Amino acid sequence: MPEIAARKQVEFIIPVLDQVFSTVPKEDIDAIAVTQGPGLIGSLIVGIEAAKALSLALNKPLIAVNHLVAHFYANFLNYSADAIKFPALVLVVSGGHTDLVLMHSHGNLEHLGSTIDDAAGEAFDKTARILGIGDYLGGVKLSQKAAECKENTLAGTLPRPMLDKDNYDFSFSGLKTATKRVVEKAESGELGDLAEKYSVEALACEFETAVVDVLVGKAIKAASDFNVKSLLLGGGVAANIPLRTRLQNETASLGIPLFLPELRLCGDNASTVASAGFFNQKFVDFEDLSPNPSLTITD
Ligand code: KG4
Ligand code: ZN
């Protein structure tokens, strides 16, 4: 609910800044990094206006940061920058985006592919609602439900969209609809042979496995095609344990160093914005900085 999000942002921005300045000496601040987009317009406005006010008050330059770029710069907070070698393959999986990007160096990104419909996180959230296990950010709850499943009795019954396509794009909308159809059939007693194998836990597990199969399959294909020296994960869905484990296993067998953000740095947070600001140093003039809700990862 964009209106509520913006109002909450107004309510919290000053207390958050108060908290920051109770521990960070103002002299230690070199610049103010702020998210320019993509995101909800109301929230972006609040952040940008606060950043401009800080920039004026502290007489420090402003740095514009792309929200999606900030996600994978979480990795530069918990690994040494020297350890991450280029070209690197970046997989950003969040509530609004699913992107595969080739990172040649800081600030030099090449777009490889994106979702053509729902983002991975969005599919997790919508499917959680379909399974009746979560209304808000249900992806986490869906994953918890899947973890309760001892054996995936529904293995292979859902599609792995676009996995066999020779490109780096994704599609998750059909997978969500296929899951919905299984639930509807279960409710109307039309599952046939699958009826004995059906449980919400198994369906959650099969859905999660299908998403992970596609994300990992496409990422590994791109990593091999471009002979990358590192693979970086980022975004809210980077907190998904089966995704992390599968990437660890598959990159290990290919000998590609994998970089995973700390769990607490996967979702939206300011330290990753600071990290992206520090490494990219995209300074902007006060009057040139305005929110851009539809910024893409390579803008
Ligand atoms: O990056 P983020 O915090 O916000 C956006 O920029 O969108 O991502 C939030 C998304 C939500 O869809 C949420 O359900 C999903 O990340 N998410 C997860 C997990 N933790 C968060 N999805 C699957 N498994 C998780 N453990
Ligand atoms: Zn995000």
Coordinates of C-alpha atoms and ligand atoms in Angstrom, one line a residue:
M1 CA 0.0 0.0 0.0
P2 CA 2.1 2.9 -1.3
E3 CA 0.3 5.6 0.6
I4 CA 0.8 3.9 3.9
A5 CA 4.4 3.1 3.1
A6 CA 5.1 6.8 2.3
R7 CA 3.4 8.0 5.5
K8 CA 5.4 5.5 7.6
Q9 CA 8.5 6.7 6.0
V10 CA 7.7 10.3 7.0
E11 CA 7.0 9.0 10.5
F12 CA 10.3 7.1 10.9
I13 CA 12.9 9.1 9.0
I14 CA 13.7 11.6 11.8
P15 CA 13.8 9.0 14.6
V16 CA 16.1 6.8 12.4
L17 CA 18.4 9.8 11.7
D18 CA 18.4 10.7 15.4
Q19 CA 19.5 7.1 16.2
V20 CA 22.3 7.3 13.6
F21 CA 23.6 10.6 14.9
S22 CA 23.6 9.3 18.5
T23 CA 26.4 6.9 17.5
V24 CA 28.0 8.3 14.3
P25 CA 30.1 11.5 14.7
K26 CA 29.1 14.0 11.9
E27 CA 32.8 14.5 11.1
D28 CA 33.0 10.8 10.0
I29 CA 30.6 11.3 7.2
D30 CA 32.1 12.0 3.8
A31 CA 29.0 11.9 1.6
I32 CA 25.3 11.2 1.7
A33 CA 24.2 8.2 -0.5
V34 CA 20.5 7.8 -1.3
T35 CA 18.3 5.5 -3.3
Q36 CA 17.1 7.2 -6.5
G37 CA 15.0 4.2 -7.7
P38 CA 13.5 1.8 -8.5
G39 CA 10.8 1.8 -5.8
L40 CA 7.6 3.4 -4.6
I41 CA 7.5 7.1 -5.5
G42 CA 6.3 8.3 -2.1
S43 CA 9.1 6.5 -0.3
L44 CA 11.7 7.6 -2.8
I45 CA 10.7 11.3 -2.3
V46 CA 10.9 11.1 1.5
G47 CA 14.4 9.5 1.3
I48 CA 15.7 12.0 -1.3
E49 CA 14.3 15.0 0.5
A50 CA 15.9 13.8 3.7
A51 CA 19.2 13.2 1.9
K52 CA 19.1 16.7 0.4
A53 CA 18.4 18.3 3.8
L54 CA 21.4 16.3 5.3
S55 CA 23.6 17.3 2.4
L56 CA 22.8 21.0 3.0
A57 CA 23.1 20.8 6.7
L58 CA 26.4 18.9 6.8
N59 CA 27.8 20.4 3.6
K60 CA 28.5 17.0 2.1
P61 CA 28.1 15.8 -1.5
L62 CA 25.2 13.6 -2.6
I63 CA 25.6 10.2 -4.3
A64 CA 22.7 8.7 -6.2
V65 CA 22.3 4.9 -5.8
N66 CA 20.3 2.4 -7.7
H67 CA 18.2 0.2 -5.3
L68 CA 19.0 -3.0 -7.3
V69 CA 22.7 -2.3 -7.4
A70 CA 22.6 -1.6 -3.6
H71 CA 21.3 -5.2 -3.1
F72 CA 24.4 -6.9 -4.5
Y73 CA 26.7 -4.4 -2.9
A74 CA 25.7 -6.2 0.4
N75 CA 28.5 -8.5 -0.6
F76 CA 31.1 -5.8 -0.5
L77 CA 30.3 -5.3 3.2
N78 CA 31.1 -8.8 4.3
Y79 CA 33.9 -9.8 1.8
S80 CA 37.0 -7.9 0.9
A81 CA 36.5 -6.0 -2.4
D82 CA 39.8 -7.6 -3.6
A83 CA 38.3 -11.1 -3.2
I84 CA 35.5 -10.3 -5.8
K85 CA 37.1 -10.7 -9.2
F86 CA 35.6 -9.5 -12.5
P87 CA 33.9 -10.3 -14.7
A88 CA 31.3 -11.3 -12.0
L89 CA 27.8 -12.6 -12.6
V90 CA 25.2 -10.9 -10.5
L91 CA 21.8 -12.4 -9.7
V92 CA 19.4 -10.0 -8.0
V93 CA 16.2 -11.5 -6.7
S94 CA 13.8 -9.3 -4.9
G95 CA 10.1 -8.6 -4.4
G96 CA 10.0 -6.5 -7.6
H97 CA 12.9 -7.7 -9.7
T98 CA 14.7 -10.7 -11.0
D99 CA 17.8 -9.7 -13.0
L100 CA 21.0 -11.4 -14.3
V101 CA 23.8 -8.9 -14.9
L102 CA 27.4 -9.2 -16.0
M103 CA 29.6 -6.9 -13.9
H104 CA 32.8 -6.0 -15.7
S105 CA 33.9 -3.5 -13.0
H106 CA 32.3 -1.1 -10.5
G107 CA 29.8 1.0 -12.5
N108 CA 30.2 -1.1 -15.7
L109 CA 27.2 -3.5 -15.8
E110 CA 25.8 -5.4 -18.8
H111 CA 22.2 -6.5 -18.6
L112 CA 21.7 -10.2 -19.5
G113 CA 18.1 -11.0 -18.6
S114 CA 15.1 -10.3 -16.4
T115 CA 11.8 -11.7 -15.6
I116 CA 9.2 -11.2 -18.3
D117 CA 6.3 -11.2 -15.7
D118 CA 6.4 -11.7 -11.9
A119 CA 9.6 -11.3 -9.9
A120 CA 10.8 -14.3 -7.9
G121 CA 9.8 -12.7 -4.6
E122 CA 6.5 -11.6 -5.9
A123 CA 5.8 -15.2 -7.0
F124 CA 6.8 -16.4 -3.5
D125 CA 4.4 -13.9 -1.9
K126 CA 1.5 -14.5 -4.2
T127 CA 1.9 -18.3 -3.9
A128 CA 2.0 -18.0 -0.1
R129 CA -1.4 -16.3 -0.3
I130 CA -2.7 -19.1 -2.6
L131 CA -1.5 -21.7 -0.1
G132 CA -3.2 -19.7 2.7
I133 CA 0.1 -19.4 4.7
G134 CA 0.9 -15.7 4.6
D135 CA -0.6 -12.3 3.6
Y136 CA 2.4 -10.1 3.9
L137 CA 5.9 -11.0 2.7
G138 CA 4.7 -14.6 2.6
G139 CA 7.9 -15.8 0.9
V140 CA 9.6 -16.4 4.2
K141 CA 6.6 -18.3 5.5
L142 CA 6.3 -20.4 2.3
S143 CA 10.0 -21.3 2.7
Q144 CA 9.4 -22.3 6.4
K145 CA 6.4 -24.4 5.4
A146 CA 8.5 -26.1 2.6
A147 CA 11.2 -26.9 5.2
E148 CA 8.6 -28.9 7.2
C149 CA 8.2 -31.3 4.3
K150 CA 10.4 -34.4 4.9
E151 CA 10.1 -35.6 1.3
N152 CA 9.0 -33.8 -1.8
T153 CA 6.2 -36.2 -2.8
L154 CA 5.2 -33.8 -5.6
A155 CA 8.7 -33.6 -7.1
G156 CA 8.5 -32.7 -10.8
T157 CA 4.8 -32.0 -11.0
L158 CA 5.2 -28.2 -11.4
P159 CA 6.8 -26.6 -14.5
R160 CA 10.3 -25.1 -14.5
P161 CA 9.4 -22.1 -16.7
M162 CA 12.0 -21.1 -19.4
L163 CA 14.7 -23.3 -18.0
D164 CA 15.3 -25.0 -21.3
K165 CA 15.2 -21.6 -23.3
D166 CA 18.5 -20.5 -24.6
N167 CA 18.4 -17.0 -22.9
Y168 CA 18.8 -15.5 -19.5
D169 CA 15.2 -14.4 -19.0
F170 CA 12.8 -15.8 -16.3
S171 CA 9.0 -16.2 -16.0
F172 CA 7.3 -17.0 -12.7
S173 CA 3.6 -16.1 -13.3
G174 CA 2.8 -19.5 -14.9
L175 CA 4.4 -21.4 -12.1
K176 CA 2.2 -19.5 -9.6
T177 CA -0.9 -20.3 -11.7
A178 CA 0.1 -24.0 -12.0
T179 CA 0.4 -24.1 -8.1
K180 CA -3.1 -22.5 -7.8
R181 CA -4.5 -25.1 -10.1
V182 CA -3.2 -27.9 -7.9
V183 CA -4.7 -26.3 -4.8
E184 CA -8.1 -25.9 -6.6
K185 CA -8.0 -29.6 -7.7
A186 CA -7.1 -30.7 -4.2
E187 CA -10.1 -28.7 -2.8
S188 CA -12.5 -30.2 -5.4
G189 CA -11.2 -33.7 -5.0
E190 CA -9.9 -33.9 -8.6
L191 CA -6.2 -34.6 -7.9
G192 CA -6.5 -38.3 -8.9
D193 CA -3.3 -40.3 -8.4
L194 CA -1.6 -37.3 -6.8
A195 CA -4.2 -37.1 -4.0
E196 CA -2.3 -39.3 -1.6
K197 CA 0.9 -37.4 -2.3
Y198 CA -0.6 -34.0 -1.7
S199 CA 0.0 -31.8 1.3
V200 CA 0.5 -28.0 1.6
E201 CA 4.0 -28.7 2.8
A202 CA 4.9 -30.8 -0.2
L203 CA 3.3 -28.2 -2.6
A204 CA 5.3 -25.4 -0.9
C205 CA 8.4 -27.5 -1.3
E206 CA 7.8 -28.3 -4.9
F207 CA 7.1 -24.6 -5.7
E208 CA 10.2 -23.5 -3.9
T209 CA 12.3 -26.2 -5.6
A210 CA 10.9 -25.1 -9.1
V211 CA 11.9 -21.5 -8.4
V212 CA 15.4 -22.5 -7.2
D213 CA 15.9 -24.9 -10.2
V214 CA 15.2 -22.0 -12.6
L215 CA 17.2 -19.3 -10.8
V216 CA 20.2 -21.6 -10.3
G217 CA 20.0 -23.2 -13.7
K218 CA 20.0 -19.8 -15.5
A219 CA 22.7 -18.3 -13.3
I220 CA 25.0 -21.3 -13.8
K221 CA 24.4 -21.2 -17.6
A222 CA 25.3 -17.5 -17.7
A223 CA 28.3 -18.0 -15.4
S224 CA 29.6 -20.8 -17.7
D225 CA 28.8 -18.9 -20.9
F226 CA 30.7 -15.8 -19.8
N227 CA 33.4 -17.6 -18.0
V228 CA 33.0 -15.4 -14.9
K229 CA 35.4 -15.2 -12.0
S230 CA 32.8 -14.6 -9.3
L231 CA 29.1 -15.0 -8.7
L232 CA 27.2 -12.5 -6.5
L233 CA 23.7 -12.9 -5.1
G234 CA 21.5 -10.0 -3.8
G235 CA 18.0 -9.0 -2.9
G236 CA 15.3 -10.2 -0.4
V237 CA 15.1 -13.7 -1.9
A238 CA 18.8 -14.1 -1.4
A239 CA 17.8 -15.0 2.2
N240 CA 16.2 -18.2 0.9
I241 CA 18.2 -21.1 2.3
P242 CA 17.6 -23.7 -0.5
L243 CA 18.7 -21.1 -3.1
R244 CA 21.9 -20.4 -1.1
T245 CA 22.6 -24.0 -0.6
R246 CA 22.0 -25.0 -4.3
L247 CA 24.2 -22.1 -5.5
Q248 CA 26.9 -23.2 -3.1
N249 CA 26.9 -26.7 -4.4
E250 CA 26.7 -25.9 -8.1
T251 CA 29.4 -23.2 -8.0
A252 CA 31.7 -25.4 -6.0
S253 CA 31.5 -28.1 -8.6
L254 CA 32.3 -25.6 -11.3
G255 CA 35.1 -23.9 -9.2
I256 CA 33.4 -20.4 -9.4
P257 CA 33.8 -18.4 -6.1
L258 CA 30.3 -17.6 -4.8
F259 CA 29.5 -14.5 -2.7
L260 CA 26.4 -14.5 -0.6
P261 CA 25.1 -11.5 1.4
E262 CA 24.8 -11.9 5.2
L263 CA 21.1 -12.9 5.9
R264 CA 20.5 -9.6 7.7
L265 CA 21.7 -7.6 4.6
C266 CA 19.5 -9.4 2.0
G267 CA 16.4 -7.2 2.4
D268 CA 16.2 -3.5 1.9
N269 CA 18.6 -1.7 4.2
A270 CA 20.7 1.5 4.3
S271 CA 24.1 -0.1 4.8
T272 CA 24.0 -1.6 1.3
V273 CA 23.1 1.8 -0.1
A274 CA 26.1 3.2 1.6
S275 CA 28.3 0.4 0.2
A276 CA 27.1 1.0 -3.4
G277 CA 27.6 4.7 -2.9
F278 CA 31.1 4.2 -1.7
F279 CA 32.2 1.9 -4.6
N280 CA 30.5 3.8 -7.4
Q281 CA 30.8 7.4 -6.2
K282 CA 28.1 8.7 -8.6
F283 CA 28.0 12.2 -7.3
V284 CA 25.0 14.3 -8.3
D285 CA 24.1 18.0 -8.1
F286 CA 21.3 18.9 -5.7
E287 CA 19.0 20.1 -8.4
D288 CA 19.6 17.1 -10.7
L289 CA 18.6 14.5 -8.1
S290 CA 15.0 13.5 -8.4
P291 CA 13.3 10.1 -7.8
N292 CA 13.0 7.6 -10.6
P293 CA 10.6 4.8 -9.7
S294 CA 11.3 2.8 -12.9
L295 CA 15.1 2.9 -12.9
T296 CA 16.5 -0.4 -14.3
I297 CA 19.6 -2.2 -12.9
T298 CA 21.9 -0.9 -15.6
D299 CA 20.7 2.8 -15.6
Ligands
KG4_1 O1 14.6 -6.9 -1.7 P1 13.4 -6.9 -0.8 O2 13.6 -6.8 0.7 O3 12.4 -5.8 -1.2 C1 12.3 -5.4 -2.6 O4 13.1 -4.6 -3.0 O5 11.4 -6.0 -3.2 O6 12.7 -8.3 -1.2 C2 11.5 -8.7 -0.6 C3 11.1 -10.0 -1.1 C4 9.7 -10.4 -0.7 O7 9.0 -10.9 -1.9 C5 9.9 -11.6 0.3 O8 8.9 -12.5 0.4 C6 11.2 -12.2 -0.3 O9 12.0 -11.1 -0.7 N1 11.9 -13.0 0.7 C7 12.0 -14.4 0.6 C8 12.7 -14.8 1.7 N2 13.0 -13.7 2.5 C9 12.5 -12.6 1.9 N3 11.6 -15.2 -0.4 C10 11.9 -16.5 -0.2 N4 12.5 -17.0 0.9 C11 13.0 -16.2 1.8 N5 13.6 -16.7 2.9
ZN2 ZN 14.9 -4.3 -2.4

